[in-house]
């Protein structure tokens, strides 16, 4: 075992729900460097083509045929094709670990039930990492990891006073941006619902950041949608997102909406400036536009920290060393581990998710695979079916309607 490759003697099966996704592909490509062999399997795509039972069988075959030590799962919170019971059944022959990215939003409703089926979980959200431990689930808090080939300084004149690259339709972001504009600040916005629209490539973000004197980013979660739409308090949550890391890697100055765990990855006041409301945002923007030297020194310090912390060549060895130690410290698990207990709401979400997939398969003409999903809708019990099936049907019909009307 190499010092910076704690899994160099082990084989990895990476289960994903997205392929041809730039960030997932980056993670998969970098992970390959740290394992003896890596197999990437898109189980959602395979399930659509071959059916869910065939997908479950194929995963077991991959584990057996390739002497898999670690099954690492990166799945969306809206993907319920593989159940916690199925995941629990994989333990023993292999170690099972989930890697979650939006636990501040999905921990209570989704993530904790999948994590309870696993040997460990890695999460980019600090407070959920503690909540997992309260449940007796080994957890690792992971700092943001980004590709320095995408996020890096770009030589450019600072011709943009303030920029924001984000989904401007979320939460109250446009209210803040409009408040700055009304205060006489020139703001360039990019992304969904923005003035300038989407950037052609993710790598173009670095050029925009590098041209900007101030890059602002927000932390408040958007209005909750399925499967967390019944929890209005989530709108009050401020999430320590990865945008600071991206901005810092471009040697740009970040002004972030405050989040409680931001200080874990950045020095507040020395590497990043923060705001709590509109008035403070306007005040901070005016101050840092007038203090070039202080702003540039903070950006320089953030960049040095980012190079030592957020790039894959540094972050992956640290993360994987901690994971290997966590797994090695555990007692062996007998094959076919007991499945976790599931709440009525989670079972309803399973039915909701499978119902949505059922209609998608029908729309694609995959009638046999759709029929198999239909039989699974009843496994969660009548209560879950009666609440989940109508909700999933409405979601699917809404999508079909928007496609038909171009909405």
Coordinates of C-alpha atoms in Angstrom, one line a residue:
X1 CA 0.0 0.0 0.0
X2 CA 1.5 3.4 -1.1
X3 CA 1.6 6.1 1.5
X4 CA -0.6 8.5 -0.6
X5 CA -2.8 5.7 -2.0
X6 CA -4.4 3.8 0.9
X7 CA -6.5 1.7 -1.4
X8 CA -3.8 0.9 -3.9
X9 CA -4.3 -2.8 -3.1
X10 CA -8.1 -2.7 -3.4
X11 CA -10.6 -2.7 -6.2
X12 CA -13.4 -0.1 -6.3
X13 CA -16.9 -0.2 -7.7
X14 CA -18.3 3.3 -8.1
X15 CA -22.1 3.3 -8.5
X16 CA -23.4 6.5 -10.0
X17 CA -26.7 7.8 -11.4
X18 CA -25.2 10.3 -13.8
X19 CA -22.6 9.9 -16.6
X20 CA -21.3 12.5 -19.0
X21 CA -21.6 14.9 -16.0
X22 CA -18.4 16.9 -15.8
X23 CA -18.0 16.9 -12.0
X24 CA -18.9 13.2 -11.6
X25 CA -16.6 12.3 -14.4
X26 CA -13.8 14.3 -12.7
X27 CA -14.3 12.5 -9.4
X28 CA -14.4 9.1 -11.1
X29 CA -11.3 9.9 -13.1
X30 CA -9.4 11.0 -10.1
X31 CA -10.5 8.1 -7.9
X32 CA -9.0 5.7 -10.4
X33 CA -5.6 6.9 -9.4
X34 CA -6.0 5.7 -5.8
X35 CA -7.3 2.1 -6.4
X36 CA -5.8 -1.0 -7.9
X37 CA -8.8 -1.1 -10.3
X38 CA -11.9 1.0 -10.6
X39 CA -15.2 0.0 -12.2
X40 CA -17.8 2.8 -12.8
X41 CA -21.4 1.6 -13.2
X42 CA -24.3 3.9 -14.0
X43 CA -27.1 1.9 -12.4
X44 CA -29.9 4.3 -13.4
X45 CA -29.0 4.0 -17.1
X46 CA -28.5 0.2 -16.9
X47 CA -31.9 -0.1 -15.1
X48 CA -33.7 1.8 -17.8
X49 CA -32.2 -0.5 -20.5
X50 CA -32.4 -3.8 -18.7
X51 CA -34.7 -3.6 -15.8
X52 CA -34.2 -3.2 -12.1
X53 CA -33.8 -6.9 -11.2
X54 CA -31.2 -7.3 -13.9
X55 CA -29.4 -4.2 -12.5
X56 CA -29.3 -5.6 -9.0
X57 CA -28.0 -8.9 -10.3
X58 CA -25.4 -7.1 -12.4
X59 CA -24.0 -5.2 -9.4
X60 CA -23.6 -8.4 -7.5
X61 CA -21.8 -9.9 -10.5
X62 CA -19.4 -7.0 -10.6
X63 CA -18.6 -7.3 -7.0
X64 CA -18.0 -11.0 -7.2
X65 CA -16.2 -11.1 -10.6
X66 CA -13.9 -8.2 -9.8
X67 CA -13.0 -8.9 -6.2
X68 CA -14.5 -5.6 -5.2
X69 CA -13.4 -4.3 -1.7
X70 CA -15.3 -1.0 -1.7
X71 CA -18.7 -0.1 -3.3
X72 CA -18.9 3.7 -3.3
X73 CA -22.3 5.2 -4.1
X74 CA -22.9 8.7 -5.5
X75 CA -26.6 9.0 -6.2
X76 CA -29.1 11.9 -6.4
X77 CA -31.5 12.3 -3.5
X78 CA -34.4 11.8 -6.0
X79 CA -33.2 8.3 -7.1
X80 CA -34.9 5.5 -5.2
X81 CA -34.4 2.6 -7.7
X82 CA -32.0 0.8 -5.3
X83 CA -33.5 0.4 -1.8
X84 CA -31.7 0.6 1.5
X85 CA -32.6 -3.1 2.0
X86 CA -30.8 -3.9 -1.2
X87 CA -27.7 -1.9 -0.3
X88 CA -27.6 -3.5 3.1
X89 CA -27.5 -6.9 1.4
X90 CA -24.3 -6.0 -0.4
X91 CA -22.3 -5.6 2.9
X92 CA -20.0 -8.4 3.9
X93 CA -18.6 -9.4 0.5
X94 CA -17.7 -5.7 0.1
X95 CA -17.6 -2.5 2.1
X96 CA -20.4 -0.1 1.3
X97 CA -20.0 3.7 1.5
X98 CA -22.2 6.6 0.4
X99 CA -20.8 9.9 -0.7
X100 CA -23.4 12.7 -0.2
X101 CA -23.2 16.3 -1.4
X102 CA -26.4 18.1 -0.3
X103 CA -27.0 16.7 3.2
X104 CA -28.0 20.0 4.6
X105 CA -31.1 19.6 2.4
X106 CA -31.7 15.9 2.3
X107 CA -30.2 14.4 5.5
X108 CA -33.5 14.0 7.5
X109 CA -35.8 12.9 4.7
X110 CA -33.5 10.7 2.6
X111 CA -29.7 10.4 3.3
X112 CA -29.8 9.0 6.8
X113 CA -31.9 6.0 5.7
X114 CA -29.4 5.0 3.0
X115 CA -26.5 5.7 5.3
X116 CA -27.9 3.4 7.9
X117 CA -27.5 0.6 5.4
X118 CA -23.8 1.3 4.9
X119 CA -20.4 0.8 6.5
X120 CA -19.7 4.6 6.4
X121 CA -20.7 7.8 4.8
X122 CA -18.7 10.8 3.4
X123 CA -20.5 14.1 3.4
X124 CA -19.6 17.7 2.4
X125 CA -21.9 19.1 5.0
X126 CA -20.5 19.5 8.5
X127 CA -23.6 19.4 10.7
X128 CA -25.0 16.3 9.1
X129 CA -21.6 14.6 9.6
X130 CA -22.2 15.0 13.3
X131 CA -25.8 13.8 13.0
X132 CA -24.7 10.6 11.3
X133 CA -22.4 9.9 14.3
X134 CA -25.4 10.4 16.6
X135 CA -27.0 7.6 14.8
X136 CA -24.0 5.4 15.2
X137 CA -23.1 5.7 11.5
X138 CA -19.3 6.3 10.9
X139 CA -19.1 9.5 9.0
X140 CA -16.3 11.6 7.4
X141 CA -16.6 15.3 6.8
X142 CA -15.1 16.0 3.4
X143 CA -13.9 19.4 2.2
X144 CA -14.8 20.5 -1.3
X145 CA -12.8 18.9 -4.1
X146 CA -12.4 20.6 -7.5
X147 CA -10.4 20.2 -10.6
X148 CA -7.6 22.7 -10.9
X149 CA -7.7 22.3 -14.7
X150 CA -11.2 23.9 -14.5
X151 CA -10.8 26.3 -11.6
X152 CA -7.6 28.3 -11.8
X153 CA -6.4 31.9 -12.1
X154 CA -6.9 33.4 -15.6
X155 CA -4.8 36.5 -16.5
X156 CA -7.3 39.2 -17.1
X157 CA -8.1 42.9 -16.4
X158 CA -10.5 43.5 -13.5
X159 CA -13.3 45.0 -15.6
X160 CA -16.2 43.6 -13.6
X161 CA -17.0 45.2 -10.3
X162 CA -19.2 42.5 -8.9
X163 CA -20.3 39.2 -10.3
X164 CA -22.5 36.3 -9.3
X165 CA -22.5 32.9 -11.0
X166 CA -25.5 31.0 -9.7
X167 CA -29.1 30.0 -10.2
X168 CA -30.6 33.4 -9.8
X169 CA -34.2 31.9 -9.4
X170 CA -33.4 30.3 -6.1
X171 CA -34.4 31.6 -2.7
X172 CA -34.1 35.4 -2.5
X173 CA -31.0 35.9 -4.5
X174 CA -32.4 38.3 -7.1
X175 CA -33.7 40.5 -4.2
X176 CA -30.1 40.9 -3.0
X177 CA -28.8 41.5 -6.5
X178 CA -31.5 44.1 -7.3
X179 CA -30.7 45.8 -3.9
X180 CA -27.1 46.2 -5.0
X181 CA -28.1 47.6 -8.4
X182 CA -30.5 50.0 -6.7
X183 CA -27.5 51.1 -4.5
X184 CA -25.5 52.0 -7.6
X185 CA -23.4 48.9 -7.8
X186 CA -22.7 47.3 -11.2
X187 CA -23.4 43.6 -11.0
X188 CA -22.9 41.0 -13.7
X189 CA -24.9 37.8 -13.2
X190 CA -24.5 34.5 -15.0
X191 CA -26.5 31.2 -14.8
X192 CA -30.2 30.3 -14.8
X193 CA -32.4 33.4 -14.6
X194 CA -29.5 35.8 -14.9
X195 CA -28.8 38.8 -17.0
X196 CA -26.1 37.1 -19.0
X197 CA -27.5 33.6 -19.1
X198 CA -25.5 30.4 -18.9
X199 CA -21.8 30.2 -19.6
X200 CA -20.9 27.9 -22.5
X201 CA -18.6 25.7 -20.4
X202 CA -17.9 25.3 -16.7
X203 CA -14.2 26.3 -17.3
X204 CA -15.5 29.7 -18.5
X205 CA -16.4 30.4 -14.8
X206 CA -12.7 30.9 -14.0
X207 CA -12.4 33.7 -16.5
X208 CA -15.4 35.5 -15.1
X209 CA -14.2 35.2 -11.6
X210 CA -10.7 36.4 -12.6
X211 CA -12.2 39.5 -14.2
X212 CA -14.2 40.4 -11.1
X213 CA -13.1 42.6 -8.2
X214 CA -15.8 40.9 -6.0
X215 CA -17.5 37.5 -6.5
X216 CA -20.6 37.1 -4.3
X217 CA -22.1 33.8 -3.4
X218 CA -25.2 32.8 -1.4
X219 CA -25.8 30.1 1.2
X220 CA -29.5 30.0 1.8
X221 CA -31.3 26.9 0.6
X222 CA -34.0 27.2 -2.1
X223 CA -37.6 26.5 -1.4
X224 CA -37.8 22.8 -0.6
X225 CA -39.0 20.5 -3.4
X226 CA -39.7 16.8 -3.5
X227 CA -38.6 14.8 -1.6
X228 CA -38.3 17.4 1.1
X229 CA -41.2 19.7 0.1
X230 CA -43.0 19.1 3.4
X231 CA -40.3 20.7 5.5
X232 CA -40.7 24.5 5.2
X233 CA -37.9 25.1 7.8
X234 CA -35.3 24.1 5.3
X235 CA -35.7 27.6 3.8
X236 CA -34.0 28.9 6.9
X237 CA -30.9 26.7 6.5
X238 CA -27.7 28.2 5.3
X239 CA -25.4 25.7 3.6
X240 CA -21.7 25.9 3.4
X241 CA -21.5 25.4 -0.4
X242 CA -18.4 24.8 -2.4
X243 CA -18.4 28.1 -4.2
X244 CA -15.8 29.6 -1.9
X245 CA -13.4 26.9 -2.9
X246 CA -14.0 27.5 -6.6
X247 CA -13.6 31.2 -6.2
X248 CA -10.5 30.9 -4.1
X249 CA -8.8 28.5 -6.6
X250 CA -9.1 31.3 -9.2
X251 CA -7.3 33.8 -6.8
X252 CA -10.5 35.9 -6.7
X253 CA -12.1 37.7 -3.8
X254 CA -15.2 36.0 -2.3
X255 CA -17.9 37.8 -0.5
X256 CA -20.2 35.1 0.9
X257 CA -23.5 35.0 2.6
X258 CA -22.7 33.7 6.1
X259 CA -23.0 30.0 6.8
X260 CA -22.3 28.5 10.2
X261 CA -19.6 26.1 9.0
X262 CA -17.9 28.4 6.6
X263 CA -15.1 29.0 9.1
X264 CA -14.1 25.3 8.8
X265 CA -12.8 25.9 5.3
X266 CA -12.0 29.6 5.2
X267 CA -10.7 32.3 7.6
X268 CA -13.6 34.8 7.9
X269 CA -12.1 38.3 7.7
X270 CA -8.8 37.0 6.5
X271 CA -9.7 34.9 3.4
X272 CA -13.4 35.5 2.9
X273 CA -15.7 38.3 3.8
X274 CA -19.3 37.7 4.8
X275 CA -22.7 39.3 4.9
X276 CA -25.9 38.5 6.7
X277 CA -28.5 40.7 5.1
X278 CA -28.9 43.1 2.2
X279 CA -27.7 46.2 4.0
X280 CA -24.5 44.4 5.1
X281 CA -24.0 43.1 1.6
X282 CA -24.1 46.6 0.1
X283 CA -21.9 48.0 2.8
X284 CA -19.3 45.2 2.3
X285 CA -19.3 45.6 -1.5
X286 CA -18.7 49.4 -1.2
X287 CA -16.0 48.8 1.4
X288 CA -14.0 46.2 -0.6
X289 CA -14.4 48.1 -3.9
X290 CA -12.7 51.0 -2.2
X291 CA -9.9 48.9 -0.6
X292 CA -8.1 47.1 -3.5
X293 CA -5.0 46.1 -1.5
X294 CA -6.9 44.5 1.4
X295 CA -9.2 42.7 -1.1
X296 CA -6.3 41.4 -3.1
X297 CA -4.4 40.2 0.0
X298 CA -7.4 38.3 1.2
X299 CA -7.8 36.7 -2.3
X300 CA -4.1 35.7 -2.2
X301 CA -4.4 34.1 1.2
X302 CA -7.5 32.2 0.1
X303 CA -5.7 31.0 -3.0
X304 CA -2.8 29.6 -1.0
X305 CA -5.2 27.8 1.3
X306 CA -7.2 26.5 -1.7
X307 CA -4.1 25.0 -3.3
X308 CA -3.3 23.1 -0.1
X309 CA -6.9 22.0 0.5
X310 CA -9.4 21.8 -2.3
X311 CA -7.5 20.2 -5.3
X312 CA -7.9 16.5 -5.9
X313 CA -4.2 15.7 -5.6
X314 CA -4.3 17.0 -2.0
X315 CA -7.9 16.3 -0.9
X316 CA -8.3 12.8 -2.2
X317 CA -5.3 11.2 -0.3
X318 CA -6.5 12.8 2.9
X319 CA -10.1 11.8 2.5
X320 CA -9.3 8.2 1.4
X321 CA -6.8 7.8 4.3
X322 CA -9.5 8.7 6.7
X323 CA -11.9 6.4 5.0
X324 CA -9.5 3.4 5.0
X325 CA -8.9 3.9 8.7
X326 CA -12.6 4.1 9.4
X327 CA -13.3 0.9 7.5
X328 CA -10.3 -1.0 9.0
X329 CA -11.4 -0.1 12.5
X330 CA -14.8 -1.8 12.0
X331 CA -15.6 -5.3 13.0
X332 CA -16.4 -7.6 10.1
X333 CA -20.0 -7.6 8.9
X334 CA -21.7 -10.9 8.1
X335 CA -23.1 -11.1 4.6
X336 CA -26.7 -10.0 4.3
X337 CA -26.6 -7.4 7.0
X338 CA -30.0 -6.4 8.6
X339 CA -31.7 -3.6 6.7
X340 CA -32.3 -0.3 8.4
X341 CA -35.7 0.7 9.8
X342 CA -37.5 3.1 7.5
X343 CA -40.1 5.8 8.3
X344 CA -43.5 5.9 6.7
X345 CA -42.5 9.1 5.0
X346 CA -39.4 7.6 3.5
X347 CA -41.4 4.5 2.3
X348 CA -43.8 6.9 0.6
X349 CA -40.9 8.7 -1.1
X350 CA -39.7 5.3 -2.4
X351 CA -43.1 4.7 -4.0
X352 CA -43.3 8.3 -5.3
X353 CA -39.8 7.9 -6.9
X354 CA -40.5 4.5 -8.5
X355 CA -43.9 5.7 -9.7
X356 CA -42.2 8.6 -11.5
X357 CA -39.7 6.2 -13.0
X358 CA -42.5 3.9 -14.0
X359 CA -44.2 6.6 -16.1
X360 CA -40.9 7.7 -17.6
X361 CA -40.3 4.1 -18.8
X362 CA -43.8 3.9 -20.2
X363 CA -43.1 7.1 -22.1
X364 CA -40.0 5.6 -23.5
X365 CA -41.8 2.4 -24.6
X366 CA -40.0 0.2 -22.1
X367 CA -43.1 -1.6 -21.1
X368 CA -41.5 -4.7 -19.6
X369 CA -39.2 -2.7 -17.4
X370 CA -42.1 -0.4 -16.4
X371 CA -44.1 -3.5 -15.5
X372 CA -41.4 -4.7 -13.2
X373 CA -41.3 -1.4 -11.4
X374 CA -45.1 -1.5 -11.0
X375 CA -44.9 -4.7 -9.0
X376 CA -42.4 -3.1 -6.6
X377 CA -44.7 -0.3 -5.7
X378 CA -46.5 -2.5 -3.3
X379 CA -43.5 -3.7 -1.4
X380 CA -43.5 -0.7 0.9
X381 CA -47.0 -1.4 2.2
X382 CA -50.5 0.0 1.5
X383 CA -50.0 3.2 3.4
X384 CA -46.9 4.1 1.4
X385 CA -48.6 3.2 -1.9
X386 CA -51.7 5.2 -1.2
X387 CA -49.7 8.3 -0.5
X388 CA -46.7 7.8 -2.8
X389 CA -48.4 6.6 -6.0
X390 CA -50.7 9.6 -6.5
X391 CA -47.9 12.1 -5.8
X392 CA -45.5 10.3 -8.2
X393 CA -48.2 10.2 -10.8
X394 CA -48.8 14.0 -10.5
X395 CA -45.0 14.7 -10.8
X396 CA -44.7 12.6 -13.9
X397 CA -47.8 14.0 -15.6
X398 CA -46.6 17.5 -14.8
X399 CA -43.3 16.8 -16.6
X400 CA -45.1 15.3 -19.6
X401 CA -47.4 18.4 -19.7
X402 CA -44.4 20.8 -19.7
X403 CA -42.8 18.9 -22.5
X404 CA -45.9 18.9 -24.6
X405 CA -46.5 22.6 -24.0
X406 CA -42.9 23.6 -24.2
X407 CA -43.1 25.0 -20.6

